[in-house]
Amino acid sequence: MVLKRFYSFIFGHKKLFVISVSLVTFYSLVTNMAPILLRSLITYIQRGDYQTGISVFILLIILKVVELFAQSISQFVSDTTVIKASRDVRVAVFTHLHNLDFFYHSNKSSGKLISNFKRGESAFITFYEEINVWGLKTILDFIFLIIILSQLYQSLIFYFVAIFVLNAVVMYFTVRFNISERKKFNSIEDDVMMLTVDNMVAFDTVKYFSSEKFEQLRLKTLMKVWVEGFVKYVMSFRYIDLLNGGILSMGFVGMVGIAMFDLIHGTIPVSYTHLQY
C-alpha cells in the first residue's frame, strides 16, 4: 500500500522516471566495465604488447570520463524527478488537510501537524533515493559483477553471493532496528515541535500569565529526552556501519586471500587478482 501510493506520485512523471532508471543502469554498466579493461591492460603489459596496452589505457580513461558524466547526469535527472514528485506530495497533503473536518483540527496540535508535514517530505525524497538510485544500482552492480566473474573468475561467484546474502540478512535486521529507533525519536520530535509552535501561536497567553519560565523549563526537560532519543537513533546508524561495513571489509579481505591462494598455486594468472570487489 505504501509503495503503491509512493509510486503513484513518481509515475506522475513517468518519462523522467524512465530516463532516470535508464541512466542509473547505464552508469552501473559503465562502472563495472572498468575491471575488465584493467585486467586486459595488465595482461597486454605482461605480454610486452605495449602499443595495445596504451590503447586499452586510453579507452580506460575515456570510460572513467563517461562514468563521471553518466553519474552526474543520472543524479540530475533523478533529483528533478523526485523534486517534482515531492511538489505533488506537498500539494496533495495540503489539500487533504483542508478536506478534513473542523473536529479533527480542533483536536490536533498544529506543532505535530507541521512536524509530520516536514518529516514526510524529507522521508519521501530519501525513500526515492534509497530505492530508485542506490538500491537499483546495488542490484545492478551485483548482477553485472556476477556476469563478469562468470567470465573471469568463476570460483569467486559462490563466495561473492554468500557475502551478498549475509550482508542483506544483517542489513534487514539493522535497518529494522534503525526504523524502530526513528519512530521513537519521531514521537519525541513531535512533542518538541508541538510545544514550540503552540507557544509561538499562543504567545500572548504565555505573556499574559507570565508563564515564560514555566514553558522554558518544560522545553528544557523535554530536550533532555530529545537528546537521549537522538543519540539512540544516531547510534543505530553506527551499528549499520559497523556490522555491514565489517562484513564487506572482511569479505574483501577473504576475496584477496582466495585470489592469493589461487595465484600461489598457479590456478589463476596475475591479472585476475586486479578485479574490483
Short mmCIF file of C-alpha atoms in Angstrom, two decimals:
data_model
loop_
_atom_site.label_atom_id
_atom_site.label_comp_id
_atom_site.label_asym_id
_atom_site.label_seq_id
_atom_site.Cartn_x
_atom_site.Cartn_y
_atom_site.Cartn_z
CA MET A 1 0.00 0.00 0.00
CA VAL A 2 2.80 2.41 0.90
CA LEU A 3 4.76 1.58 -2.28
CA LYS A 4 1.62 1.88 -4.39
CA ARG A 5 0.90 5.32 -3.02
CA PHE A 6 4.56 6.30 -3.30
CA TYR A 7 4.84 5.33 -6.96
CA SER A 8 1.53 6.97 -7.82
CA PHE A 9 3.35 10.29 -7.35
CA ILE A 10 6.51 9.09 -9.11
CA PHE A 11 4.60 7.81 -12.15
CA GLY A 12 3.05 11.23 -12.47
CA HIS A 13 6.40 12.00 -14.12
CA LYS A 14 6.82 8.69 -15.92
CA LYS A 15 9.09 9.93 -18.73
CA LEU A 16 11.56 11.47 -16.31
CA PHE A 17 11.46 8.37 -14.13
CA VAL A 18 12.16 6.02 -17.07
CA ILE A 19 15.06 8.22 -18.20
CA SER A 20 16.39 8.27 -14.63
CA VAL A 21 16.30 4.46 -14.29
CA SER A 22 17.90 4.07 -17.73
CA LEU A 23 20.73 6.43 -16.81
CA VAL A 24 21.36 4.64 -13.50
CA THR A 25 21.52 1.35 -15.41
CA PHE A 26 23.96 2.81 -17.93
CA TYR A 27 26.09 4.29 -15.13
CA SER A 28 26.25 0.94 -13.36
CA LEU A 29 27.20 -0.84 -16.60
CA VAL A 30 30.00 1.63 -17.34
CA THR A 31 31.31 1.41 -13.78
CA ASN A 32 31.54 -2.37 -13.95
CA MET A 33 33.37 -2.31 -17.30
CA ALA A 34 36.47 -0.85 -15.61
CA PRO A 35 37.73 -4.14 -14.04
CA ILE A 36 37.60 -5.86 -17.43
CA LEU A 37 39.64 -3.14 -19.12
CA LEU A 38 42.08 -3.06 -16.20
CA ARG A 39 42.61 -6.81 -16.48
CA SER A 40 43.18 -6.51 -20.23
CA LEU A 41 45.64 -3.66 -19.70
CA ILE A 42 47.72 -5.68 -17.22
CA THR A 43 47.63 -8.74 -19.48
CA TYR A 44 48.94 -6.80 -22.50
CA ILE A 45 51.67 -5.13 -20.42
CA GLN A 46 52.77 -8.54 -19.11
CA ARG A 47 52.97 -9.82 -22.66
CA GLY A 48 55.06 -6.85 -23.75
CA ASP A 49 52.36 -5.61 -26.15
CA TYR A 50 52.74 -2.00 -25.07
CA GLN A 51 51.02 -0.47 -28.10
CA THR A 52 47.79 -2.36 -27.45
CA GLY A 53 48.23 -1.69 -23.74
CA ILE A 54 48.35 2.08 -24.38
CA SER A 55 45.18 1.81 -26.50
CA VAL A 56 43.40 -0.01 -23.69
CA PHE A 57 44.70 2.59 -21.21
CA ILE A 58 43.25 5.42 -23.33
CA LEU A 59 39.97 3.51 -23.54
CA LEU A 60 40.01 3.18 -19.76
CA ILE A 61 40.46 6.95 -19.38
CA ILE A 62 37.54 7.57 -21.75
CA LEU A 63 35.43 5.08 -19.80
CA LYS A 64 36.12 6.87 -16.50
CA VAL A 65 35.20 10.23 -18.05
CA VAL A 66 31.96 8.74 -19.40
CA GLU A 67 31.32 7.24 -15.95
CA LEU A 68 31.73 10.66 -14.33
CA PHE A 69 29.29 12.36 -16.72
CA ALA A 70 26.84 9.43 -16.55
CA GLN A 71 26.79 9.69 -12.76
CA SER A 72 26.24 13.46 -12.80
CA ILE A 73 23.51 13.35 -15.43
CA SER A 74 21.72 10.42 -13.78
CA GLN A 75 21.76 12.23 -10.43
CA PHE A 76 20.45 15.43 -12.04
CA VAL A 77 17.53 13.63 -13.71
CA SER A 78 16.79 11.69 -10.51
CA ASP A 79 16.81 14.91 -8.49
CA THR A 80 14.48 16.59 -10.98
CA THR A 81 12.09 13.64 -10.84
CA VAL A 82 11.89 13.49 -7.05
CA ILE A 83 11.64 17.29 -6.69
CA LYS A 84 8.60 17.43 -8.99
CA ALA A 85 7.03 14.41 -7.29
CA SER A 86 7.73 15.98 -3.89
CA ARG A 87 5.90 19.11 -5.03
CA ASP A 88 2.86 16.96 -5.90
CA VAL A 89 3.02 15.26 -2.49
CA ARG A 90 3.06 18.60 -0.67
CA VAL A 91 0.04 19.88 -2.62
CA ALA A 92 -1.83 16.59 -2.06
CA VAL A 93 -1.19 16.64 1.69
CA PHE A 94 -2.15 20.31 1.93
CA THR A 95 -5.39 19.61 0.07
CA HIS A 96 -6.10 16.58 2.28
CA LEU A 97 -5.68 18.69 5.43
CA HIS A 98 -8.16 21.23 4.05
CA ASN A 99 -10.67 18.46 3.39
CA LEU A 100 -10.58 17.22 6.99
CA ASP A 101 -13.38 18.41 9.26
CA PHE A 102 -13.15 21.03 11.99
CA PHE A 103 -13.27 18.39 14.75
CA TYR A 104 -10.00 16.83 13.52
CA HIS A 105 -8.13 20.16 13.56
CA SER A 106 -9.54 21.19 16.93
CA ASN A 107 -8.14 18.03 18.49
CA LYS A 108 -4.80 18.01 16.66
CA SER A 109 -1.78 20.07 17.64
CA SER A 110 -0.55 22.42 14.92
CA GLY A 111 3.02 21.69 16.00
CA LYS A 112 2.61 17.96 15.42
CA LEU A 113 0.98 18.56 12.03
CA ILE A 114 3.86 20.79 10.94
CA SER A 115 6.39 18.24 12.21
CA ASN A 116 4.68 15.42 10.29
CA PHE A 117 4.42 17.62 7.21
CA LYS A 118 8.14 18.42 7.11
CA ARG A 119 9.25 14.89 8.04
CA GLY A 120 7.00 13.34 5.40
CA GLU A 121 8.51 15.43 2.63
CA SER A 122 12.06 14.60 3.72
CA ALA A 123 11.20 10.90 4.02
CA PHE A 124 9.70 10.89 0.51
CA ILE A 125 12.92 12.23 -1.02
CA THR A 126 15.12 9.87 1.00
CA PHE A 127 12.90 6.89 0.13
CA TYR A 128 13.20 7.68 -3.57
CA GLU A 129 16.98 7.99 -3.44
CA GLU A 130 17.44 4.77 -1.46
CA ILE A 131 15.18 2.64 -3.69
CA ASN A 132 15.43 4.07 -7.18
CA VAL A 133 19.05 5.24 -7.20
CA TRP A 134 21.30 3.48 -4.69
CA GLY A 135 19.13 0.39 -4.26
CA LEU A 136 18.78 -0.07 -8.02
CA LYS A 137 22.50 0.50 -8.59
CA THR A 138 23.42 -2.03 -5.89
CA ILE A 139 21.27 -4.70 -7.53
CA LEU A 140 22.66 -3.89 -10.99
CA ASP A 141 26.24 -3.88 -9.70
CA PHE A 142 25.64 -7.31 -8.18
CA ILE A 143 24.22 -8.68 -11.46
CA PHE A 144 27.00 -7.20 -13.60
CA LEU A 145 29.68 -8.42 -11.22
CA ILE A 146 28.29 -11.96 -11.30
CA ILE A 147 28.38 -11.82 -15.11
CA ILE A 148 31.98 -10.55 -15.04
CA LEU A 149 33.06 -13.18 -12.54
CA SER A 150 31.47 -15.92 -14.64
CA GLN A 151 33.79 -14.89 -17.46
CA LEU A 152 36.94 -14.14 -15.48
CA TYR A 153 36.98 -15.91 -12.14
CA GLN A 154 34.18 -18.44 -11.63
CA SER A 155 35.47 -19.78 -8.30
CA LEU A 156 34.61 -16.45 -6.63
CA ILE A 157 30.95 -16.43 -7.68
CA PHE A 158 29.67 -18.60 -4.81
CA TYR A 159 31.82 -16.70 -2.30
CA PHE A 160 30.57 -13.32 -3.52
CA VAL A 161 26.92 -14.43 -3.49
CA ALA A 162 27.37 -15.74 0.09
CA ILE A 163 28.79 -12.38 1.22
CA PHE A 164 25.97 -10.52 -0.54
CA VAL A 165 23.27 -12.69 1.09
CA LEU A 166 24.88 -12.45 4.54
CA ASN A 167 25.11 -8.66 4.21
CA ALA A 168 21.47 -8.48 3.06
CA VAL A 169 20.27 -10.51 6.07
CA VAL A 170 22.25 -8.39 8.54
CA MET A 171 21.07 -5.23 6.78
CA TYR A 172 17.46 -6.34 7.16
CA PHE A 173 17.75 -6.56 10.95
CA THR A 174 19.90 -3.45 11.39
CA VAL A 175 17.54 -1.36 9.24
CA ARG A 176 14.54 -2.66 11.20
CA PHE A 177 16.26 -1.55 14.39
CA ASN A 178 17.03 1.82 12.80
CA ILE A 179 13.38 2.29 11.81
CA SER A 180 12.25 1.37 15.34
CA GLU A 181 14.55 3.98 16.87
CA ARG A 182 13.44 6.52 14.27
CA LYS A 183 9.78 6.03 15.21
CA LYS A 184 10.59 6.60 18.88
CA PHE A 185 12.56 9.73 18.06
CA ASN A 186 9.78 10.99 15.76
CA SER A 187 7.35 10.90 18.68
CA ILE A 188 9.73 12.95 20.83
CA GLU A 189 10.39 15.36 17.94
CA ASP A 190 6.64 15.87 17.52
CA ASP A 191 6.32 16.76 21.22
CA VAL A 192 9.14 19.31 20.92
CA MET A 193 7.59 20.85 17.82
CA MET A 194 4.15 20.90 19.44
CA LEU A 195 5.49 22.74 22.49
CA THR A 196 7.46 25.21 20.37
CA VAL A 197 4.72 26.05 17.85
CA ASP A 198 1.94 26.17 20.41
CA ASN A 199 3.99 28.64 22.47
CA MET A 200 4.51 30.83 19.42
CA VAL A 201 0.83 30.69 18.44
CA ALA A 202 -0.35 31.40 21.99
CA PHE A 203 2.48 33.79 22.81
CA ASP A 204 0.08 36.47 24.09
CA THR A 205 -1.41 34.00 26.57
CA VAL A 206 2.04 32.99 27.81
CA LYS A 207 2.94 36.63 28.36
CA TYR A 208 -0.39 37.41 29.97
CA PHE A 209 0.07 34.72 32.65
CA SER A 210 3.84 35.33 32.94
CA SER A 211 4.49 31.67 32.09
CA GLU A 212 7.79 32.17 30.25
CA LYS A 213 9.93 30.44 32.88
CA PHE A 214 7.46 27.58 33.19
CA GLU A 215 7.39 26.99 29.42
CA GLN A 216 11.18 27.25 29.18
CA LEU A 217 11.53 24.64 31.94
CA ARG A 218 9.10 22.36 30.07
CA LEU A 219 11.21 22.67 26.93
CA LYS A 220 14.50 22.02 28.77
CA THR A 221 13.03 18.90 30.40
CA LEU A 222 11.71 17.66 27.08
CA MET A 223 15.01 18.40 25.33
CA LYS A 224 16.80 16.03 27.70
CA VAL A 225 14.56 13.24 26.41
CA TRP A 226 15.12 14.55 22.87
CA VAL A 227 18.90 14.29 23.22
CA GLU A 228 18.66 10.73 24.59
CA GLY A 229 16.36 9.68 21.76
CA PHE A 230 18.50 11.36 19.12
CA VAL A 231 21.68 9.66 20.42
CA LYS A 232 19.98 6.24 20.27
CA TYR A 233 18.75 6.96 16.75
CA VAL A 234 22.20 8.07 15.56
CA MET A 235 23.80 5.03 17.20
CA SER A 236 21.55 2.78 15.11
CA PHE A 237 23.38 4.13 12.03
CA ARG A 238 26.72 3.32 13.64
CA TYR A 239 25.55 -0.27 14.15
CA ILE A 240 24.76 -0.44 10.44
CA ASP A 241 28.19 0.96 9.57
CA LEU A 242 29.96 -1.40 11.96
CA LEU A 243 28.15 -4.64 11.08
CA ASN A 244 27.51 -4.21 7.36
CA GLY A 245 30.78 -2.36 6.77
CA GLY A 246 32.60 -5.07 8.69
CA ILE A 247 31.06 -7.81 6.56
CA LEU A 248 32.09 -6.04 3.34
CA SER A 249 35.60 -5.35 4.63
CA MET A 250 36.13 -8.93 5.78
CA GLY A 251 34.59 -10.13 2.53
CA PHE A 252 37.13 -8.09 0.60
CA VAL A 253 39.99 -9.48 2.71
CA GLY A 254 38.68 -13.00 2.15
CA MET A 255 38.44 -12.44 -1.60
CA VAL A 256 42.04 -11.21 -1.73
CA GLY A 257 43.09 -14.23 0.33
CA ILE A 258 41.38 -16.62 -2.09
CA ALA A 259 42.97 -14.87 -5.06
CA MET A 260 46.42 -15.05 -3.44
CA PHE A 261 45.98 -18.75 -2.66
CA ASP A 262 44.99 -19.50 -6.26
CA LEU A 263 47.83 -17.34 -7.55
CA ILE A 264 50.44 -19.11 -5.41
CA HIS A 265 49.18 -22.49 -6.58
CA GLY A 266 49.12 -21.37 -10.22
CA THR A 267 45.34 -21.62 -10.58
CA ILE A 268 44.95 -18.09 -12.00
CA PRO A 269 47.21 -15.65 -13.84
CA VAL A 270 48.40 -12.47 -12.08
CA SER A 271 45.99 -10.21 -13.96
CA TYR A 272 42.96 -11.91 -12.35
CA THR A 273 43.89 -10.54 -8.96
CA HIS A 274 43.13 -7.00 -10.12
CA LEU A 275 39.38 -7.45 -10.10
CA GLN A 276 37.47 -4.94 -8.02
CA TYR A 277 35.26 -6.15 -5.19
#
